[in-house]
């Protein structure tokens, strides 16, 4: 199946700093990628939809100036958490749309655990 | 996406067959049913997708009755490594749709 990677797998940062998380589709091109956040014992919550070459679409309640998304190529989307605070500590997961070989579904990355001190 | 309802948790012993049922009363004509598996601190993994009747792959089977208002994920001879959260999603365009994950079913396999 299609493979999606994320980097880093975990990161610890100080409050007020910015953190960049990368999402890559390794063996397919993805015009659309999605970013989710998951708190402990809770389900995934969609944050934004990232389309290659255009601005991301954010879900209601998600601050676009705080969670910067860039989808500059067909295989890479980045999420930057700006001025991170402890309440931003969470598990961030991306997914990428695979439209190849008669399929059209989303494959998920392994996630990035962010801890803000 | 059509709303889905699943049991919050299930326990099963190793070696048994596990069936997890999902209700989706408002499923639309063009909707497919997809199941994902998520281990702790990992992203969801696609398990199986179907539209009607029965679909089987190397991991699981998916049973969908004629009215399609529910579906059952069947895991044959489970092992401890099958302990995970299983999510049922319903939609017409899984590639492009914004997926809404419900609470999922937390399956615990007992030795």
PDB file of C-alpha atoms in Angstrom:
ATOM      1  CA  UNK A   1       0.000   0.000   0.000  1.00  0.00           C
ATOM      2  CA  UNK A   2       0.843   3.665  -0.209  1.00  0.00           C
ATOM      3  CA  UNK A   3       3.302   4.961   2.371  1.00  0.00           C
ATOM      4  CA  UNK A   4       3.148   8.267   4.169  1.00  0.00           C
ATOM      5  CA  UNK A   5       5.921   9.411   6.474  1.00  0.00           C
ATOM      6  CA  UNK A   6       6.137  12.143   9.074  1.00  0.00           C
ATOM      7  CA  UNK A   7       9.122  13.873  10.577  1.00  0.00           C
ATOM      8  CA  UNK A   8       9.921  14.167  13.365  1.00  0.00           C
ATOM      9  CA  UNK A   9       8.163  11.310  15.121  1.00  0.00           C
ATOM     10  CA  UNK A  10       8.331  13.246  18.360  1.00  0.00           C
ATOM     11  CA  UNK A  11       9.483  16.676  19.448  1.00  0.00           C
ATOM     12  CA  UNK A  12       9.811  18.515  22.729  1.00  0.00           C
ATOM     13  CA  UNK A  13      10.028  22.272  22.686  1.00  0.00           C
ATOM     14  CA  UNK A  14       9.859  25.240  24.998  1.00  0.00           C
ATOM     15  CA  UNK A  15       6.787  27.414  25.209  1.00  0.00           C
ATOM     16  CA  UNK A  16       6.880  30.232  22.688  1.00  0.00           C
ATOM     17  CA  UNK A  17       8.967  28.456  20.089  1.00  0.00           C
ATOM     18  CA  UNK A  18       7.815  27.246  16.685  1.00  0.00           C
ATOM     19  CA  UNK A  19       7.852  23.665  15.508  1.00  0.00           C
ATOM     20  CA  UNK A  20       7.657  22.350  11.939  1.00  0.00           C
ATOM     21  CA  UNK A  21       6.256  18.920  11.137  1.00  0.00           C
ATOM     22  CA  UNK A  22       6.730  17.365   7.706  1.00  0.00           C
ATOM     23  CA  UNK A  23       4.387  14.969   5.945  1.00  0.00           C
ATOM     24  CA  UNK A  24       5.606  13.111   2.861  1.00  0.00           C
ATOM     25  CA  UNK A  25       3.966  10.706   0.457  1.00  0.00           C
ATOM     26  CA  UNK A  26       6.813   8.336  -0.380  1.00  0.00           C
ATOM     27  CA  UNK A  27       5.555   6.363  -3.370  1.00  0.00           C
ATOM     28  CA  UNK A  28       2.755   8.447  -4.784  1.00  0.00           C
ATOM     29  CA  UNK A  29       1.867  12.033  -5.500  1.00  0.00           C
ATOM     30  CA  UNK A  30      -0.709  13.685  -3.317  1.00  0.00           C
ATOM     31  CA  UNK A  31      -2.504  16.791  -4.457  1.00  0.00           C
ATOM     32  CA  UNK A  32      -4.425  16.790  -1.199  1.00  0.00           C
ATOM     33  CA  UNK A  33      -3.177  16.172   2.303  1.00  0.00           C
ATOM     34  CA  UNK A  34      -5.013  16.501   5.580  1.00  0.00           C
ATOM     35  CA  UNK A  35      -3.810  17.386   9.063  1.00  0.00           C
ATOM     36  CA  UNK A  36      -5.398  15.929  12.202  1.00  0.00           C
ATOM     37  CA  UNK A  37      -4.835  16.343  15.907  1.00  0.00           C
ATOM     38  CA  UNK A  38      -5.512  13.696  18.509  1.00  0.00           C
ATOM     39  CA  UNK A  39      -5.539  14.178  22.263  1.00  0.00           C
ATOM     40  CA  UNK A  40      -5.071  11.208  24.620  1.00  0.00           C
ATOM     41  CA  UNK A  41      -7.965   8.751  24.631  1.00  0.00           C
ATOM     42  CA  UNK A  42      -9.802  10.827  22.047  1.00  0.00           C
ATOM     43  CA  UNK A  43     -10.537  10.432  18.375  1.00  0.00           C
ATOM     44  CA  UNK A  44      -8.833  12.235  15.512  1.00  0.00           C
ATOM     45  CA  UNK A  45      -9.989  15.774  14.843  1.00  0.00           C
ATOM     46  CA  UNK A  46      -9.458  17.285  11.415  1.00  0.00           C
ATOM     47  CA  UNK A  47      -7.554  20.569  11.545  1.00  0.00           C
ATOM     48  CA  UNK A  48      -7.121  21.524   7.911  1.00  0.00           C
ATOM     49  CA  UNK A  49      -7.050  20.424   4.298  1.00  0.00           C
ATOM     50  CA  UNK A  50      -3.870  21.120   2.382  1.00  0.00           C
ATOM     51  CA  UNK A  51      -3.956  21.411  -1.411  1.00  0.00           C
ATOM     52  CA  UNK A  52      -0.791  21.566  -3.463  1.00  0.00           C
ATOM     53  CA  UNK A  53      -0.134  25.032  -4.765  1.00  0.00           C
ATOM     54  CA  UNK A  54      -2.972  26.735  -2.939  1.00  0.00           C
ATOM     55  CA  UNK A  55      -3.911  27.926   0.519  1.00  0.00           C
ATOM     56  CA  UNK A  56      -5.009  25.453   3.111  1.00  0.00           C
ATOM     57  CA  UNK A  57      -8.599  25.253   4.275  1.00  0.00           C
ATOM     58  CA  UNK A  58      -8.981  25.282   8.032  1.00  0.00           C
ATOM     59  CA  UNK A  59     -11.730  23.751  10.121  1.00  0.00           C
ATOM     60  CA  UNK A  60     -13.802  25.946  12.345  1.00  0.00           C
ATOM     61  CA  UNK A  61     -11.989  26.829  15.515  1.00  0.00           C
ATOM     62  CA  UNK A  62      -8.497  26.177  14.160  1.00  0.00           C
ATOM     63  CA  UNK A  63      -6.320  29.302  14.062  1.00  0.00           C
ATOM     64  CA  UNK A  64      -4.699  29.575  10.650  1.00  0.00           C
ATOM     65  CA  UNK A  65      -2.058  32.004  11.911  1.00  0.00           C
ATOM     66  CA  UNK A  66      -1.024  29.590  14.616  1.00  0.00           C
ATOM     67  CA  UNK A  67      -1.008  26.435  12.520  1.00  0.00           C
ATOM     68  CA  UNK A  68       0.731  27.354   9.278  1.00  0.00           C
ATOM     69  CA  UNK A  69       0.382  24.831   6.467  1.00  0.00           C
ATOM     70  CA  UNK A  70       2.442  24.748   3.310  1.00  0.00           C
ATOM     71  CA  UNK A  71       1.969  22.238   0.479  1.00  0.00           C
ATOM     72  CA  UNK A  72       4.663  23.280  -1.941  1.00  0.00           C
ATOM     73  CA  UNK A  73       5.075  20.003  -3.782  1.00  0.00           C
ATOM     74  CA  UNK A  74       3.037  16.918  -4.647  1.00  0.00           C
ATOM     75  CA  UNK A  75       4.839  14.873  -2.041  1.00  0.00           C
ATOM     76  CA  UNK A  76       5.349  17.250   0.859  1.00  0.00           C
ATOM     77  CA  UNK A  77       3.131  19.200   3.214  1.00  0.00           C
ATOM     78  CA  UNK A  78       4.359  20.954   6.342  1.00  0.00           C
ATOM     79  CA  UNK A  79       2.570  22.051   9.487  1.00  0.00           C
ATOM     80  CA  UNK A  80       4.228  24.725  11.589  1.00  0.00           C
ATOM     81  CA  UNK A  81       2.950  25.291  15.082  1.00  0.00           C
ATOM     82  CA  UNK A  82       3.902  28.876  15.832  1.00  0.00           C
ATOM     83  CA  UNK A  83       4.493  30.187  19.339  1.00  0.00           C
ATOM     84  CA  UNK A  84       3.644  26.815  20.793  1.00  0.00           C
ATOM     85  CA  UNK A  85       2.099  26.569  24.244  1.00  0.00           C
ATOM     86  CA  UNK A  86       1.515  23.589  26.532  1.00  0.00           C
ATOM     87  CA  UNK A  87      -2.093  23.287  25.370  1.00  0.00           C
ATOM     88  CA  UNK A  88      -0.770  22.588  21.854  1.00  0.00           C
ATOM     89  CA  UNK A  89       0.806  19.398  23.118  1.00  0.00           C
ATOM     90  CA  UNK A  90      -0.855  16.641  21.155  1.00  0.00           C
ATOM     91  CA  UNK A  91      -0.417  13.909  18.575  1.00  0.00           C
ATOM     92  CA  UNK A  92      -0.443  15.379  15.062  1.00  0.00           C
ATOM     93  CA  UNK A  93      -1.264  13.068  12.170  1.00  0.00           C
ATOM     94  CA  UNK A  94      -1.323  13.757   8.452  1.00  0.00           C
ATOM     95  CA  UNK A  95      -2.998  11.841   5.661  1.00  0.00           C
ATOM     96  CA  UNK A  96      -2.445  11.967   1.927  1.00  0.00           C
ATOM     97  CA  UNK A  97      -4.849  11.307  -0.904  1.00  0.00           C
ATOM     98  CA  UNK A  98      -3.803   8.514  -3.260  1.00  0.00           C
ATOM     99  CA  UNK A  99      -5.591   8.481  -6.615  1.00  0.00           C
ATOM    100  CA  UNK A 100      -3.370   5.995  -8.387  1.00  0.00           C
ATOM    101  CA  UNK A 101      -4.173   2.584  -9.875  1.00  0.00           C
ATOM    102  CA  UNK A 102      -7.948   2.712  -9.627  1.00  0.00           C
ATOM    103  CA  UNK A 103      -7.984   3.786  -5.996  1.00  0.00           C
ATOM    104  CA  UNK A 104      -8.985   6.968  -4.267  1.00  0.00           C
ATOM    105  CA  UNK A 105      -8.448   6.891  -0.556  1.00  0.00           C
ATOM    106  CA  UNK A 106      -6.417   8.457   2.211  1.00  0.00           C
ATOM    107  CA  UNK A 107      -3.346   6.944   3.796  1.00  0.00           C
ATOM    108  CA  UNK A 108      -2.123   8.144   7.142  1.00  0.00           C
ATOM    109  CA  UNK A 109       1.298   8.989   8.434  1.00  0.00           C
ATOM    110  CA  UNK A 110       2.657   7.531  11.685  1.00  0.00           C
ATOM    111  CA  UNK A 111       2.030  10.740  13.601  1.00  0.00           C
ATOM    112  CA  UNK A 112       4.178  13.261  15.447  1.00  0.00           C
ATOM    113  CA  UNK A 113       3.949  13.680  19.186  1.00  0.00           C
ATOM    114  CA  UNK A 114       4.490  17.270  20.227  1.00  0.00           C
ATOM    115  CA  UNK A 115       5.213  18.138  23.831  1.00  0.00           C
ATOM    116  CA  UNK A 116       5.442  21.795  24.768  1.00  0.00           C
ATOM    117  CA  UNK A 117       7.074  22.539  28.091  1.00  0.00           C
TER     118      UNK A 117
ATOM    119  CA  UNK B   1     -20.136  11.780   5.935  1.00  0.00           C
ATOM    120  CA  UNK B   2     -22.926   9.663   7.401  1.00  0.00           C
ATOM    121  CA  UNK B   3     -22.833   9.362  11.164  1.00  0.00           C
ATOM    122  CA  UNK B   4     -21.752   6.021  12.532  1.00  0.00           C
ATOM    123  CA  UNK B   5     -22.293   4.264  15.847  1.00  0.00           C
ATOM    124  CA  UNK B   6     -19.984   1.595  17.227  1.00  0.00           C
ATOM    125  CA  UNK B   7     -19.531  -0.088  20.599  1.00  0.00           C
ATOM    126  CA  UNK B   8     -17.017   1.847  22.656  1.00  0.00           C
ATOM    127  CA  UNK B   9     -15.073  -1.215  23.710  1.00  0.00           C
ATOM    128  CA  UNK B  10     -14.851  -4.975  23.286  1.00  0.00           C
ATOM    129  CA  UNK B  11     -12.782  -7.723  24.829  1.00  0.00           C
ATOM    130  CA  UNK B  12     -11.928 -11.047  23.249  1.00  0.00           C
ATOM    131  CA  UNK B  13      -9.612 -13.953  23.840  1.00  0.00           C
ATOM    132  CA  UNK B  14      -6.762 -14.863  21.589  1.00  0.00           C
ATOM    133  CA  UNK B  15      -7.616 -17.208  18.767  1.00  0.00           C
ATOM    134  CA  UNK B  16     -11.269 -16.248  18.584  1.00  0.00           C
ATOM    135  CA  UNK B  17     -13.099 -14.523  15.782  1.00  0.00           C
ATOM    136  CA  UNK B  18     -14.102 -10.959  16.593  1.00  0.00           C
ATOM    137  CA  UNK B  19     -17.010  -9.162  15.002  1.00  0.00           C
ATOM    138  CA  UNK B  20     -17.394  -5.409  15.393  1.00  0.00           C
ATOM    139  CA  UNK B  21     -20.650  -3.936  14.186  1.00  0.00           C
ATOM    140  CA  UNK B  22     -21.154  -0.395  12.985  1.00  0.00           C
ATOM    141  CA  UNK B  23     -24.537   1.280  12.492  1.00  0.00           C
ATOM    142  CA  UNK B  24     -24.960   3.865   9.744  1.00  0.00           C
ATOM    143  CA  UNK B  25     -28.678   4.378   9.300  1.00  0.00           C
ATOM    144  CA  UNK B  26     -28.293   7.455   7.110  1.00  0.00           C
ATOM    145  CA  UNK B  27     -25.924   5.947   4.579  1.00  0.00           C
ATOM    146  CA  UNK B  28     -26.369   7.410   1.105  1.00  0.00           C
ATOM    147  CA  UNK B  29     -26.549   5.546  -2.173  1.00  0.00           C
ATOM    148  CA  UNK B  30     -23.049   6.542  -3.217  1.00  0.00           C
ATOM    149  CA  UNK B  31     -21.422   5.914   0.164  1.00  0.00           C
ATOM    150  CA  UNK B  32     -18.797   3.276   0.797  1.00  0.00           C
ATOM    151  CA  UNK B  33     -17.901   1.815   4.193  1.00  0.00           C
ATOM    152  CA  UNK B  34     -14.296   1.897   5.309  1.00  0.00           C
ATOM    153  CA  UNK B  35     -12.617   0.562   8.421  1.00  0.00           C
ATOM    154  CA  UNK B  36      -9.371   1.811   9.917  1.00  0.00           C
ATOM    155  CA  UNK B  37      -7.218   0.379  12.693  1.00  0.00           C
ATOM    156  CA  UNK B  38      -5.175   2.537  15.039  1.00  0.00           C
ATOM    157  CA  UNK B  39      -2.511   1.398  17.468  1.00  0.00           C
ATOM    158  CA  UNK B  40      -1.420   3.691  20.312  1.00  0.00           C
ATOM    159  CA  UNK B  41       0.782   6.540  19.130  1.00  0.00           C
ATOM    160  CA  UNK B  42       0.397   5.584  15.486  1.00  0.00           C
ATOM    161  CA  UNK B  43      -1.655   6.881  12.592  1.00  0.00           C
ATOM    162  CA  UNK B  44      -4.750   4.981  11.446  1.00  0.00           C
ATOM    163  CA  UNK B  45      -4.183   2.119   9.055  1.00  0.00           C
ATOM    164  CA  UNK B  46      -6.641   1.255   6.282  1.00  0.00           C
ATOM    165  CA  UNK B  47      -8.083  -2.227   6.799  1.00  0.00           C
ATOM    166  CA  UNK B  48     -10.928  -2.776   4.366  1.00  0.00           C
ATOM    167  CA  UNK B  49     -13.548  -1.025   2.284  1.00  0.00           C
ATOM    168  CA  UNK B  50     -16.811  -2.239   0.824  1.00  0.00           C
ATOM    169  CA  UNK B  51     -20.091  -1.197  -0.738  1.00  0.00           C
ATOM    170  CA  UNK B  52     -22.367  -4.199  -0.346  1.00  0.00           C
ATOM    171  CA  UNK B  53     -22.500  -7.923   0.500  1.00  0.00           C
ATOM    172  CA  UNK B  54     -19.093  -9.230   1.504  1.00  0.00           C
ATOM    173  CA  UNK B  55     -15.526  -8.155   1.008  1.00  0.00           C
ATOM    174  CA  UNK B  56     -12.523 -10.143   2.175  1.00  0.00           C
ATOM    175  CA  UNK B  57      -8.816  -9.430   2.176  1.00  0.00           C
ATOM    176  CA  UNK B  58      -5.805 -10.904   3.911  1.00  0.00           C
ATOM    177  CA  UNK B  59      -6.594  -9.079   7.136  1.00  0.00           C
ATOM    178  CA  UNK B  60     -10.364  -9.050   7.596  1.00  0.00           C
ATOM    179  CA  UNK B  61     -13.813  -9.518   6.161  1.00  0.00           C
ATOM    180  CA  UNK B  62     -16.526  -6.936   5.873  1.00  0.00           C
ATOM    181  CA  UNK B  63     -20.166  -7.973   5.850  1.00  0.00           C
ATOM    182  CA  UNK B  64     -22.791  -5.543   4.629  1.00  0.00           C
ATOM    183  CA  UNK B  65     -26.498  -6.474   4.633  1.00  0.00           C
ATOM    184  CA  UNK B  66     -28.810  -5.594   1.793  1.00  0.00           C
ATOM    185  CA  UNK B  67     -30.163  -2.435   3.434  1.00  0.00           C
ATOM    186  CA  UNK B  68     -26.568  -1.248   4.116  1.00  0.00           C
ATOM    187  CA  UNK B  69     -27.632   0.407   7.358  1.00  0.00           C
ATOM    188  CA  UNK B  70     -24.989  -1.481   9.251  1.00  0.00           C
ATOM    189  CA  UNK B  71     -21.771  -3.346   8.616  1.00  0.00           C
ATOM    190  CA  UNK B  72     -19.675  -5.870  10.491  1.00  0.00           C
ATOM    191  CA  UNK B  73     -15.914  -6.071  10.528  1.00  0.00           C
ATOM    192  CA  UNK B  74     -14.781  -9.615  11.156  1.00  0.00           C
ATOM    193  CA  UNK B  75     -11.268 -10.376  12.384  1.00  0.00           C
ATOM    194  CA  UNK B  76     -10.464 -14.097  12.215  1.00  0.00           C
ATOM    195  CA  UNK B  77      -8.413 -15.741  14.976  1.00  0.00           C
ATOM    196  CA  UNK B  78      -7.264 -12.592  16.712  1.00  0.00           C
ATOM    197  CA  UNK B  79      -3.943 -12.273  18.469  1.00  0.00           C
ATOM    198  CA  UNK B  80      -2.617  -9.869  21.070  1.00  0.00           C
ATOM    199  CA  UNK B  81      -1.302  -7.654  18.287  1.00  0.00           C
ATOM    200  CA  UNK B  82      -4.864  -6.957  17.170  1.00  0.00           C
ATOM    201  CA  UNK B  83      -5.438  -4.878  20.287  1.00  0.00           C
ATOM    202  CA  UNK B  84      -6.239  -1.453  18.866  1.00  0.00           C
ATOM    203  CA  UNK B  85      -8.988   1.045  18.185  1.00  0.00           C
ATOM    204  CA  UNK B  86     -11.108   0.308  15.135  1.00  0.00           C
ATOM    205  CA  UNK B  87     -12.932   3.086  13.324  1.00  0.00           C
ATOM    206  CA  UNK B  88     -15.841   2.723  10.925  1.00  0.00           C
ATOM    207  CA  UNK B  89     -16.333   5.541   8.411  1.00  0.00           C
ATOM    208  CA  UNK B  90     -18.931   6.020   5.718  1.00  0.00           C
ATOM    209  CA  UNK B  91     -18.591   8.306   2.723  1.00  0.00           C
ATOM    210  CA  UNK B  92     -18.618   8.620  -1.040  1.00  0.00           C
ATOM    211  CA  UNK B  93     -15.195  10.084  -1.684  1.00  0.00           C
ATOM    212  CA  UNK B  94     -12.644   8.927   0.828  1.00  0.00           C
ATOM    213  CA  UNK B  95      -9.794  10.391  -1.079  1.00  0.00           C
ATOM    214  CA  UNK B  96     -11.074  13.910  -1.081  1.00  0.00           C
ATOM    215  CA  UNK B  97     -13.527  14.010   1.780  1.00  0.00           C
ATOM    216  CA  UNK B  98     -12.811  15.386   5.163  1.00  0.00           C
ATOM    217  CA  UNK B  99     -12.932  12.258   7.277  1.00  0.00           C
ATOM    218  CA  UNK B 100     -14.871  12.418  10.517  1.00  0.00           C
ATOM    219  CA  UNK B 101     -13.673   9.875  13.002  1.00  0.00           C
ATOM    220  CA  UNK B 102     -16.127   8.791  15.664  1.00  0.00           C
ATOM    221  CA  UNK B 103     -15.138   7.332  18.996  1.00  0.00           C
ATOM    222  CA  UNK B 104     -14.162   4.019  17.465  1.00  0.00           C
ATOM    223  CA  UNK B 105     -14.176   0.630  19.178  1.00  0.00           C
ATOM    224  CA  UNK B 106     -11.341  -0.137  21.552  1.00  0.00           C
ATOM    225  CA  UNK B 107     -10.652  -3.850  21.100  1.00  0.00           C
ATOM    226  CA  UNK B 108      -8.638  -5.582  23.801  1.00  0.00           C
ATOM    227  CA  UNK B 109      -7.365  -9.082  23.193  1.00  0.00           C
ATOM    228  CA  UNK B 110      -6.903 -11.150  26.312  1.00  0.00           C
ATOM    229  CA  UNK B 111      -4.218 -13.857  26.433  1.00  0.00           C
TER     230      UNK B 111
END
